[in-house]
C-alpha positions as a Markdown table, in Angstrom:
| # | Residue | x | y | z |
|---|---|---|---|---|
| 1 | Met | 102.4 | 112.8 | 84.6 |
| 2 | Val | 99.2 | 111.1 | 86.2 |
| 3 | Pro | 96.1 | 112.9 | 85.7 |
| 4 | Ser | 94.0 | 113.7 | 89.0 |
| 5 | Ala | 91.0 | 110.9 | 89.4 |
| 6 | Ser | 88.1 | 110.8 | 91.6 |
| 7 | Met | 86.3 | 107.4 | 92.5 |
| 8 | Ser | 83.3 | 105.5 | 93.5 |
| 9 | Ala | 83.1 | 102.0 | 94.4 |
| 10 | Val | 79.6 | 99.5 | 94.2 |
| 11 | Ala | 79.8 | 95.8 | 95.5 |
| 12 | Pro | 77.1 | 93.3 | 93.9 |
| 13 | Ser | 76.2 | 91.0 | 95.4 |
| 14 | Arg | 105.1 | 78.4 | 96.0 |
| 15 | Pro | 107.5 | 80.3 | 96.0 |
| 16 | Ser | 110.5 | 77.0 | 95.0 |
| 17 | Phe | 113.3 | 77.6 | 96.6 |
| 18 | Ser | 117.2 | 75.9 | 97.0 |
| 19 | Ser | 96.9 | 108.0 | 77.7 |
| 20 | Ser | 93.1 | 110.0 | 76.9 |
| 21 | Ser | 90.9 | 106.8 | 75.8 |
| 22 | Pro | 89.0 | 105.1 | 79.3 |
| 23 | Ser | 91.1 | 102.2 | 78.1 |
| 24 | Ser | 94.5 | 103.8 | 78.3 |
| 25 | Ala | 93.6 | 105.4 | 81.7 |
| 26 | Ala | 92.3 | 102.5 | 83.5 |
| 27 | Ala | 95.9 | 100.6 | 82.1 |
| 28 | Ala | 97.7 | 103.5 | 84.1 |
| 29 | Ile | 95.9 | 103.6 | 86.9 |
| 30 | Ala | 95.4 | 100.2 | 87.8 |
| 31 | Pro | 98.8 | 97.9 | 86.5 |
| 32 | Gly | 97.8 | 94.5 | 86.7 |
| 33 | Tyr | 94.5 | 95.4 | 84.5 |
| 34 | Gly | 93.2 | 93.3 | 81.8 |
| 35 | Thr | 96.4 | 92.0 | 81.2 |
| 36 | Asp | 98.3 | 88.9 | 82.2 |
| 37 | Ser | 101.3 | 90.5 | 84.0 |
| 38 | Met | 101.8 | 93.5 | 86.0 |
| 39 | Ala | 103.1 | 97.0 | 84.1 |
| 40 | Glu | 106.0 | 96.6 | 86.5 |
| 41 | Asp | 107.4 | 93.8 | 83.8 |
| 42 | Ala | 107.4 | 97.0 | 80.8 |
| 43 | Ser | 111.0 | 96.3 | 79.0 |
| 44 | Gly | 114.0 | 98.4 | 80.3 |
| 45 | Asp | 115.9 | 97.5 | 82.5 |
| 46 | Asn | 114.7 | 95.2 | 84.9 |
| 47 | Ser | 118.0 | 93.7 | 87.0 |
| 48 | Ala | 117.4 | 97.0 | 89.2 |
| 49 | Thr | 119.9 | 96.0 | 92.2 |
| 50 | Gly | 120.0 | 100.3 | 93.1 |
| 51 | Arg | 118.9 | 103.6 | 93.2 |
| 52 | Gly | 120.7 | 105.0 | 89.7 |
| 53 | Asn | 120.0 | 108.3 | 88.4 |
| 54 | Lys | 117.3 | 106.4 | 86.5 |
| 55 | Ser | 115.8 | 105.6 | 89.4 |
| 56 | Val | 113.0 | 108.4 | 90.7 |
| 57 | Arg | 111.3 | 108.3 | 94.2 |
| 58 | Leu | 107.7 | 109.3 | 92.8 |
| 59 | Arg | 106.8 | 111.6 | 96.1 |
| 60 | Gln | 108.7 | 110.5 | 99.8 |
| 61 | Arg | 105.6 | 109.4 | 101.9 |
| 62 | Met | 104.7 | 107.5 | 104.8 |
| 63 | Gly | 101.7 | 104.6 | 104.1 |
| 64 | Arg | 98.7 | 105.5 | 105.2 |
| 65 | Pro | 97.9 | 103.9 | 108.8 |
| 66 | Met | 94.0 | 102.0 | 109.0 |
| 67 | Ser | 91.6 | 104.0 | 111.6 |
| 68 | Gly | 91.7 | 102.1 | 114.6 |
| 69 | Leu | 95.6 | 101.3 | 113.9 |
| 70 | Gly | 97.0 | 97.7 | 115.2 |
| 71 | Val | 96.4 | 93.7 | 114.6 |
| 72 | Pro | 93.8 | 91.3 | 115.6 |
| 73 | Gly | 95.2 | 89.3 | 118.5 |
| 74 | Gly | 96.8 | 86.1 | 117.1 |
| 75 | His | 99.0 | 83.7 | 118.2 |
| 76 | Gly | 102.3 | 85.6 | 117.7 |
| 77 | His | 105.4 | 84.5 | 117.4 |
| 78 | Gly | 105.7 | 82.6 | 120.5 |
| 79 | Ala | 108.2 | 83.2 | 123.8 |
| 80 | Gly | 111.2 | 85.5 | 123.1 |
| 81 | Met | 110.3 | 86.1 | 119.5 |
| 82 | Gly | 109.6 | 89.5 | 120.0 |
| 83 | Arg | 106.7 | 91.5 | 117.9 |
| 84 | Lys | 105.3 | 90.5 | 114.7 |
| 85 | Lys | 107.5 | 90.5 | 111.5 |
| 86 | Thr | 105.7 | 92.8 | 108.4 |
| 87 | Leu | 104.3 | 90.5 | 105.7 |
| 88 | Val | 104.0 | 92.7 | 102.6 |
| 89 | Leu | 101.0 | 91.8 | 100.4 |
| 90 | Asp | 100.4 | 93.1 | 96.5 |
| 91 | Leu | 97.6 | 93.7 | 95.2 |
| 92 | Asp | 97.0 | 92.9 | 91.5 |
| 93 | Glu | 96.9 | 89.7 | 90.3 |
| 94 | Thr | 98.8 | 88.8 | 93.6 |
| 95 | Leu | 95.1 | 89.1 | 95.4 |
| 96 | Ile | 92.6 | 89.9 | 93.2 |
| 97 | His | 92.3 | 90.4 | 89.4 |
| 98 | Ser | 90.6 | 93.1 | 87.3 |
| 99 | Thr | 89.8 | 93.6 | 84.2 |
| 100 | Ser | 87.0 | 95.9 | 82.1 |
| 101 | Arg | 85.1 | 92.6 | 81.1 |
| 102 | Gly | 82.8 | 91.6 | 83.8 |
| 103 | Ser | 79.3 | 92.1 | 85.0 |
| 104 | Arg | 77.9 | 93.7 | 88.6 |
| 105 | Ser | 76.8 | 90.2 | 89.3 |
| 106 | Gln | 79.7 | 88.6 | 89.4 |
| 107 | Gly | 82.9 | 91.2 | 90.3 |
| 108 | Tyr | 83.0 | 93.8 | 92.5 |
| 109 | Met | 82.9 | 97.0 | 90.9 |
| 110 | Val | 85.4 | 99.9 | 90.9 |
| 111 | Glu | 84.5 | 103.4 | 89.0 |
| 112 | Val | 87.4 | 105.6 | 88.9 |
| 113 | Leu | 86.8 | 109.4 | 86.8 |
| 114 | Val | 89.9 | 109.9 | 84.9 |
| 115 | Asp | 90.5 | 113.6 | 82.8 |
| 116 | Arg | 86.4 | 113.2 | 82.5 |
| 117 | His | 86.9 | 109.9 | 81.3 |
| 118 | Ala | 84.8 | 106.6 | 83.8 |
| 119 | Cys | 87.2 | 103.6 | 84.1 |
| 120 | Leu | 85.2 | 100.5 | 85.2 |
| 121 | Tyr | 86.6 | 97.7 | 86.9 |
| 122 | Tyr | 85.7 | 94.7 | 87.8 |
| 123 | Val | 87.7 | 93.1 | 90.5 |
| 124 | Tyr | 87.4 | 89.2 | 91.2 |
| 125 | Lys | 89.0 | 87.9 | 94.2 |
| 126 | Arg | 91.6 | 84.7 | 94.1 |
| 127 | Pro | 90.5 | 82.2 | 95.1 |
| 128 | His | 91.0 | 81.0 | 98.9 |
| 129 | Val | 92.1 | 84.7 | 99.8 |
| 130 | Asp | 89.3 | 85.7 | 102.8 |
| 131 | Tyr | 91.0 | 82.5 | 104.4 |
| 132 | Phe | 94.6 | 83.3 | 103.6 |
| 133 | Leu | 94.0 | 86.6 | 105.0 |
| 134 | Lys | 92.8 | 85.7 | 108.0 |
| 135 | Lys | 95.3 | 83.2 | 109.1 |
| 136 | Val | 98.1 | 85.2 | 107.7 |
| 137 | Ser | 96.8 | 88.1 | 109.7 |
| 138 | Glu | 97.6 | 86.3 | 113.3 |
| 139 | Trp | 101.5 | 85.4 | 112.2 |
| 140 | Tyr | 102.0 | 89.4 | 110.7 |
| 141 | Lys | 101.6 | 92.7 | 110.8 |
| 142 | Leu | 100.0 | 93.1 | 107.1 |
| 143 | Val | 101.0 | 95.9 | 104.7 |
| 144 | Ile | 99.3 | 96.3 | 100.9 |
| 145 | Phe | 101.8 | 97.7 | 99.2 |
| 146 | Thr | 100.9 | 98.1 | 95.6 |
| 147 | Ala | 101.7 | 100.2 | 92.2 |
| 148 | Ser | 98.2 | 101.0 | 91.1 |
| 149 | Met | 97.1 | 104.5 | 92.0 |
| 150 | Ala | 95.4 | 104.7 | 94.9 |
| 151 | Glu | 91.4 | 106.1 | 93.6 |
| 152 | Tyr | 91.4 | 102.5 | 92.1 |
| 153 | Ala | 93.6 | 100.7 | 95.0 |
| 154 | Asp | 91.5 | 102.0 | 97.9 |
| 155 | Pro | 88.5 | 100.9 | 97.7 |
| 156 | Val | 89.7 | 97.3 | 96.7 |
| 157 | Ile | 91.3 | 97.2 | 99.9 |
| 158 | Asp | 88.3 | 97.9 | 101.8 |
| 159 | Trp | 86.3 | 95.0 | 100.0 |
| 160 | Leu | 89.1 | 92.5 | 100.9 |
| 161 | Asp | 89.3 | 94.1 | 104.4 |
| 162 | Gln | 85.6 | 95.9 | 105.1 |
| 163 | Ser | 85.9 | 94.7 | 109.0 |
| 164 | Arg | 89.0 | 96.9 | 108.8 |
| 165 | Thr | 91.4 | 94.7 | 111.2 |
| 166 | Leu | 93.4 | 93.1 | 108.6 |
| 167 | Phe | 95.9 | 96.3 | 107.2 |
| 168 | Asp | 97.8 | 97.9 | 109.2 |
| 169 | Arg | 98.7 | 100.4 | 106.6 |
| 170 | Arg | 98.7 | 101.2 | 102.7 |
| 171 | Tyr | 101.3 | 102.0 | 100.6 |
| 172 | Phe | 100.1 | 103.1 | 96.3 |
| 173 | Arg | 101.9 | 104.4 | 93.4 |
| 174 | Gln | 103.6 | 106.9 | 94.5 |
| 175 | Ala | 105.7 | 105.2 | 97.2 |
| 176 | Cys | 107.7 | 103.4 | 94.9 |
| 177 | Phe | 110.7 | 104.4 | 92.6 |
| 178 | Phe | 109.8 | 104.1 | 88.7 |
| 179 | Arg | 112.7 | 103.2 | 86.9 |
| 180 | Asn | 113.0 | 102.3 | 83.3 |
| 181 | Gly | 108.9 | 102.4 | 82.6 |
| 182 | Ser | 108.8 | 100.3 | 86.0 |
| 183 | Tyr | 107.8 | 101.0 | 89.3 |
| 184 | Leu | 110.0 | 99.5 | 92.3 |
| 185 | Lys | 108.9 | 98.5 | 95.9 |
| 186 | Asp | 111.6 | 99.7 | 97.9 |
| 187 | Leu | 110.9 | 97.7 | 101.2 |
| 188 | Thr | 112.9 | 100.1 | 103.4 |
| 189 | Val | 110.3 | 102.2 | 103.2 |
| 190 | Ile | 107.7 | 100.3 | 105.3 |
| 191 | Asp | 111.0 | 99.3 | 107.8 |
| 192 | Pro | 114.4 | 100.1 | 107.7 |
| 193 | Asp | 115.0 | 96.9 | 109.6 |
| 194 | Leu | 115.0 | 94.8 | 106.2 |
| 195 | Ser | 115.8 | 91.4 | 109.0 |
| 196 | Ser | 111.9 | 91.4 | 109.4 |
| 197 | Val | 110.0 | 92.5 | 106.6 |
| 198 | Cys | 109.1 | 89.9 | 103.1 |
| 199 | Leu | 106.8 | 90.3 | 100.2 |
| 200 | Leu | 104.6 | 88.5 | 98.1 |
| 201 | Asp | 104.2 | 89.3 | 94.2 |
| 202 | Asn | 103.4 | 87.8 | 91.4 |
| 203 | Ser | 106.1 | 90.5 | 89.9 |
| 204 | Pro | 110.2 | 89.5 | 90.4 |
| 205 | Leu | 110.9 | 93.4 | 88.9 |
| 206 | Ser | 108.8 | 94.5 | 92.6 |
| 207 | Tyr | 111.6 | 93.3 | 94.8 |
| 208 | Ser | 113.8 | 94.0 | 92.8 |
| 209 | Leu | 115.8 | 96.6 | 95.1 |
| 210 | Asn | 115.2 | 93.7 | 97.8 |
| 211 | Lys | 115.7 | 90.9 | 96.1 |
| 212 | Glu | 116.0 | 88.5 | 99.3 |
| 213 | Asn | 113.1 | 89.2 | 100.8 |
| 214 | Gly | 110.9 | 88.5 | 98.3 |
| 215 | Ile | 108.6 | 85.9 | 98.2 |
| 216 | Pro | 107.3 | 84.9 | 94.6 |
| 217 | Ile | 104.0 | 83.6 | 93.8 |
| 218 | Asp | 101.8 | 82.5 | 90.1 |
| 219 | Ser | 100.2 | 85.4 | 88.5 |
| 220 | Trp | 96.5 | 84.7 | 89.1 |
| 221 | Ile | 93.6 | 86.1 | 86.6 |
| 222 | Asp | 90.7 | 83.2 | 86.5 |
| 223 | Asn | 91.9 | 79.5 | 87.9 |
| 224 | Pro | 88.9 | 78.5 | 89.9 |
| 225 | Asn | 91.1 | 75.7 | 91.1 |
| 226 | Asp | 94.1 | 78.0 | 92.3 |
| 227 | Glu | 95.6 | 76.6 | 95.6 |
| 228 | Ala | 98.7 | 79.1 | 95.6 |
| 229 | Leu | 97.6 | 81.1 | 98.3 |
| 230 | Leu | 96.9 | 77.8 | 100.5 |
| 231 | Asp | 100.3 | 76.5 | 99.1 |
| 232 | Leu | 102.2 | 79.3 | 101.1 |
| 233 | Leu | 100.4 | 79.3 | 104.7 |
| 234 | Pro | 102.8 | 76.3 | 106.1 |
| 235 | Phe | 105.8 | 77.7 | 104.2 |
| 236 | Leu | 104.9 | 80.9 | 106.0 |
| 237 | Asp | 104.0 | 79.8 | 109.0 |
| 238 | Ala | 107.3 | 78.2 | 110.0 |
| 239 | Leu | 109.2 | 82.0 | 108.6 |
| 240 | Arg | 107.8 | 83.9 | 111.1 |
| 241 | Phe | 109.8 | 82.6 | 113.6 |
| 242 | Thr | 113.2 | 82.7 | 111.6 |
| 243 | Glu | 116.1 | 85.5 | 112.9 |
| 244 | Asp | 115.9 | 87.3 | 110.1 |
| 245 | Val | 113.9 | 86.1 | 107.0 |
| 246 | Arg | 116.4 | 86.9 | 104.2 |
| 247 | Ser | 118.6 | 83.8 | 105.8 |
| 248 | Val | 115.8 | 82.2 | 104.2 |
| 249 | Leu | 114.7 | 83.7 | 101.0 |
| 250 | Ser | 117.9 | 84.4 | 99.7 |
| 251 | Leu | 117.7 | 81.0 | 98.9 |
| 252 | Arg | 115.4 | 80.7 | 96.3 |
| 253 | Thr | 116.8 | 79.3 | 93.2 |
| 254 | Val | 113.9 | 80.7 | 90.7 |
């Protein structure tokens, strides 16, 4: 059972298609904490295609809406395209990376208190993430879906969206399915109409319940020359005009 926690935060300066210590507590809160892969990649049955007896919804809940709910105006879908589709975004190793090693002058600091242990994270933005979020928010309704605990993820999301205009809703670990030691994301929690929903996530296991809605991206740790988010923009610009995103995403070969 995940211990209760309280939080404070301080801010310093392509896909291919055709336990009780501070460190263990930190790892329990943020899946990608200080590692090259998310906790969703834990060993076990990673071929989840349904909801067997070992799948457990931790807690059914609606995603937390943003204050001033709404999506900023943009180009939309053009005539006859209807409402915006939903682009669901993972957090750790997709948009940011957090570690226990850093400095006040380099990373955004998040302190989470777990069982009286203060866990300090230094959070770093993936290259071009601000520009990426600005562009895709013009095309899609954006939702964050992370397997991290809200106590850690909330201040990080606030940091990414300081104007509170980018993200429509936030979903945390409580909205995931826990199966054989891994956290799976069921996109029907966000919208039962999966023709209009896609998930960008560095862990294919995360979208194994909805494989035809997943968009893979390489994990990011610290490469300052990474351009994966920029490389995705032309594809995402085109995908929003499809009637059913699965007709394109199901062609993925890796």
